mmCIF file of C-alpha atoms in Angstrom:
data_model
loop_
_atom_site.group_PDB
_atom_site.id
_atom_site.type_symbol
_atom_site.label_atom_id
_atom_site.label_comp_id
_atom_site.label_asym_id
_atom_site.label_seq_id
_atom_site.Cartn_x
_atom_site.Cartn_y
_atom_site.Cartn_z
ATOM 1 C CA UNK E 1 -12.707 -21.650 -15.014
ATOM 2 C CA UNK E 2 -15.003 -19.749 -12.973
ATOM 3 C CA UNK E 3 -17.860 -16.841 -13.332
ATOM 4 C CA UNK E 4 -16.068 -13.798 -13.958
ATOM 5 C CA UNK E 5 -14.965 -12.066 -16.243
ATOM 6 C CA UNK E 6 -11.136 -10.768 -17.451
ATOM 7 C CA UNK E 7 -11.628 -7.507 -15.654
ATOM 8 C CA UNK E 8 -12.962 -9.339 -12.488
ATOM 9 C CA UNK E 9 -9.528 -11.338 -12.523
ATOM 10 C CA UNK E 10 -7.697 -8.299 -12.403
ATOM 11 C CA UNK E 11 -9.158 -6.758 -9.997
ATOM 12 C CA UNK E 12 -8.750 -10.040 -7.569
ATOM 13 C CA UNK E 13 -5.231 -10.162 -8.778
ATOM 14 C CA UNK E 14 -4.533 -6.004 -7.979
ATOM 15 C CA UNK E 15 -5.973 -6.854 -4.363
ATOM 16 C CA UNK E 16 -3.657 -9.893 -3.630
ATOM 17 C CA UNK E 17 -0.868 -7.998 -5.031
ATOM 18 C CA UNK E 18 -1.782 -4.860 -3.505
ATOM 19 C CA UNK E 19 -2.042 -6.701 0.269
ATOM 20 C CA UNK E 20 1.335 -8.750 -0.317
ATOM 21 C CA UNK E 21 2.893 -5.608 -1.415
ATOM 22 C CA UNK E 22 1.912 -3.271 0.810
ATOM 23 C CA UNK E 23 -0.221 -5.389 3.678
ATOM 24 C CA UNK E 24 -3.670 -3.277 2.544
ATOM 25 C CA UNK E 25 -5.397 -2.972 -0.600
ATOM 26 C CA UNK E 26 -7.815 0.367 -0.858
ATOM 27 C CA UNK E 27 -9.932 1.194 -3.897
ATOM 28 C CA UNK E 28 -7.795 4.521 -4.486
ATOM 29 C CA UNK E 29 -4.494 1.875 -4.671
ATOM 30 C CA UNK E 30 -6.478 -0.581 -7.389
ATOM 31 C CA UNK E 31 -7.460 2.259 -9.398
ATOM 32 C CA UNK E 32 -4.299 4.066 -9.691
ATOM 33 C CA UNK E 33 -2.489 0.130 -10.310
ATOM 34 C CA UNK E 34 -5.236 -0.687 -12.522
ATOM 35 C CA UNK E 35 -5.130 2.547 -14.566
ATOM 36 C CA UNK E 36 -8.863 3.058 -13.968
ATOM 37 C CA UNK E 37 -11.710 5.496 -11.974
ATOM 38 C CA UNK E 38 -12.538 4.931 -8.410
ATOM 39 C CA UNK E 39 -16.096 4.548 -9.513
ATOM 40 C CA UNK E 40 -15.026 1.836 -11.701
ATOM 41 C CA UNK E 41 -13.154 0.177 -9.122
ATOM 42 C CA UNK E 42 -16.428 0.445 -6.565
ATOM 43 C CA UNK E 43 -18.401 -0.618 -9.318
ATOM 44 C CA UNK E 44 -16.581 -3.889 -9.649
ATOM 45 C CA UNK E 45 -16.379 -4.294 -6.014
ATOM 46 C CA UNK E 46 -20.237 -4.347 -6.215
ATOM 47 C CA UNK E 47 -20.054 -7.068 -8.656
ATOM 48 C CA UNK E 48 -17.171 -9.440 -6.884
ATOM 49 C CA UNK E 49 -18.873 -8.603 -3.521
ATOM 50 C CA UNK E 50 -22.649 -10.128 -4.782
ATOM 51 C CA UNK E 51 -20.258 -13.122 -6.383
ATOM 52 C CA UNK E 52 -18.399 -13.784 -2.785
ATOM 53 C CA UNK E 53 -15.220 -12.974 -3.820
ATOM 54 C CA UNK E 54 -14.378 -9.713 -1.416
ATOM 55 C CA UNK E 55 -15.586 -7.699 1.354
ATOM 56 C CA UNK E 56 -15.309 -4.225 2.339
ATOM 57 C CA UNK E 57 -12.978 -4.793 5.850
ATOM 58 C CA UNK E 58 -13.677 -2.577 9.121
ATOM 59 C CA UNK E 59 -11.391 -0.049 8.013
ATOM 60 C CA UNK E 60 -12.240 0.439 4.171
ATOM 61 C CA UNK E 61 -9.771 -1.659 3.035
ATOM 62 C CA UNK E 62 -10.678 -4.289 0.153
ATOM 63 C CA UNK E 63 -10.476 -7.985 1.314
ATOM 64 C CA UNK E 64 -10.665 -11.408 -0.044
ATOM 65 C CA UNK E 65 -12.862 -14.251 1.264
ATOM 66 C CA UNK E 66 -11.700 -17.485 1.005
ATOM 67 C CA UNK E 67 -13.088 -18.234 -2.040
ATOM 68 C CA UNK E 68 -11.620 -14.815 -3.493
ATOM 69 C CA UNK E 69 -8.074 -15.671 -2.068
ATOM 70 C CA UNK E 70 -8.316 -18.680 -3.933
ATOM 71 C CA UNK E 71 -9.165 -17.966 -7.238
ATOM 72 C CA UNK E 72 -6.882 -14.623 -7.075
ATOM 73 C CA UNK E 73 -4.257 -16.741 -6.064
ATOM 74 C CA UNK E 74 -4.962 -19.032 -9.924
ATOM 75 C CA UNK E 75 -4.988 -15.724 -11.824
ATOM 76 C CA UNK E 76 -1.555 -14.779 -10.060
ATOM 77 C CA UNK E 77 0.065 -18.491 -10.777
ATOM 78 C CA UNK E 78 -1.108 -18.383 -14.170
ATOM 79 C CA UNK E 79 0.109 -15.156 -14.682
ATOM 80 C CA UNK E 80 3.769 -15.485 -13.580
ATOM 81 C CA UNK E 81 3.391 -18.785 -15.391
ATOM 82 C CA UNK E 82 2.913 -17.496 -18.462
ATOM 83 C CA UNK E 83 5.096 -14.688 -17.760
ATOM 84 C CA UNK E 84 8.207 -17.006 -17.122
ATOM 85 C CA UNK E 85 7.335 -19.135 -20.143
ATOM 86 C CA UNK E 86 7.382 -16.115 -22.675
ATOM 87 C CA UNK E 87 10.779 -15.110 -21.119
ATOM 88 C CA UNK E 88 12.115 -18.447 -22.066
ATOM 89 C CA UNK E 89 11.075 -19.403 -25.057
ATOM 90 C CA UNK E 90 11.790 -15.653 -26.461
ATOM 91 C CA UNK E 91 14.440 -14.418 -24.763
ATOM 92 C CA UNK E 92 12.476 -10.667 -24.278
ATOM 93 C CA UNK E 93 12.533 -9.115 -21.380
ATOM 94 C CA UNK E 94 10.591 -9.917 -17.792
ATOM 95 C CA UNK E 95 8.919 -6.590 -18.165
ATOM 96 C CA UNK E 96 7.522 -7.381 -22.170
ATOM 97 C CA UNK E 97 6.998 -11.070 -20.772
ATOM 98 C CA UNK E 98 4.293 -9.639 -18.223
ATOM 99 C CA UNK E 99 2.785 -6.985 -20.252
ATOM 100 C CA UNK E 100 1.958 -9.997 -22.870
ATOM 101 C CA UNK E 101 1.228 -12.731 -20.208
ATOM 102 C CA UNK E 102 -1.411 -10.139 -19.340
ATOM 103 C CA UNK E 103 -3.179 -9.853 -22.368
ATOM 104 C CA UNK E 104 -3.156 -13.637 -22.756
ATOM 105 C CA UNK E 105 -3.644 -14.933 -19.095
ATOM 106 C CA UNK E 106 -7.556 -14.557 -19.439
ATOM 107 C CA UNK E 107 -7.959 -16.551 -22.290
ATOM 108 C CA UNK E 108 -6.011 -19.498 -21.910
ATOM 109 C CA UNK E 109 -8.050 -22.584 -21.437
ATOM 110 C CA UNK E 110 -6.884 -25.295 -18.862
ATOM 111 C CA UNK E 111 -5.147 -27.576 -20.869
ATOM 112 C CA UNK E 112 -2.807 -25.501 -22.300
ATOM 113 C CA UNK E 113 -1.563 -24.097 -19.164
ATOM 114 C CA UNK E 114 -1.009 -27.378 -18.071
ATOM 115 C CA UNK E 115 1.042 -28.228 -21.182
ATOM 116 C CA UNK E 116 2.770 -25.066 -20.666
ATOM 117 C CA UNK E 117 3.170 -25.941 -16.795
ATOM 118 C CA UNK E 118 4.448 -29.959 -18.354
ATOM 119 C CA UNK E 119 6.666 -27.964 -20.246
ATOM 120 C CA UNK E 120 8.543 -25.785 -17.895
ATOM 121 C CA UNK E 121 9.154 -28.813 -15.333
ATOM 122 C CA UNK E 122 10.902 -30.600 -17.995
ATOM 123 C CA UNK E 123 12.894 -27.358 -19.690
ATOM 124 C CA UNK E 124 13.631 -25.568 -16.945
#
């Protein structure tokens, strides 16, 4: 799907969240939501910032190019995809849903999410 890997996608998906939440996203805030170090976060930064995906913004605050925005807004869909199917098909709870669509979300190849995606059109 593209060149990153499953931390990468989180971190894209912690910004977009992070700005549509609260309008900014600042390493400190994707550290703490991420459960990881500030030099971690930076460190990562680095790595999506060589691969296009974000830019350091005037102020400090983490931003997405166009390219970034993109692909963070695939993890996201796929996420509350997946999220939404577990929910339905097991009956657990939106919060258990997510913390499982998380650990799967990364490693779900194309054509299964669009059978998933097929399969909540036509049972939902």
């Amino acid at each position: 799907m593209n060149d990153i890997h499953e931390s990468g996608e989180d971190y894209l998906e912690a910004i977009l969240c992070l700005k549509e939440e609260n309008g900014i996203a600042r390493s400190v805030d994707v550290a703490r939501r991420l459960n990881v170090s500030k030099p971690s976060v930076s460190r990562a930064m680095s790595i999506l910032e060589e691969k296009g995906y974000v830019f350091v913004g005037k102020i400090g605050s983490l931003e997405l190019t166009e390219e970034g925005k993109r692909l963070a807004d695939e993890i996201y869909a796929r996420h509350v995809l997946l999220t939404r199917f577990l929910q339905k098909i097991t009956g657990v709870s939106e919060e258990q849903a997510e913390v499982n669509a998380c650990k799967i979300e990364h490693d779900i190849d194309d054509d299964v999410k669009r059978g998933i995606e097929k399969w909540m059109k036509e049972n939902s």
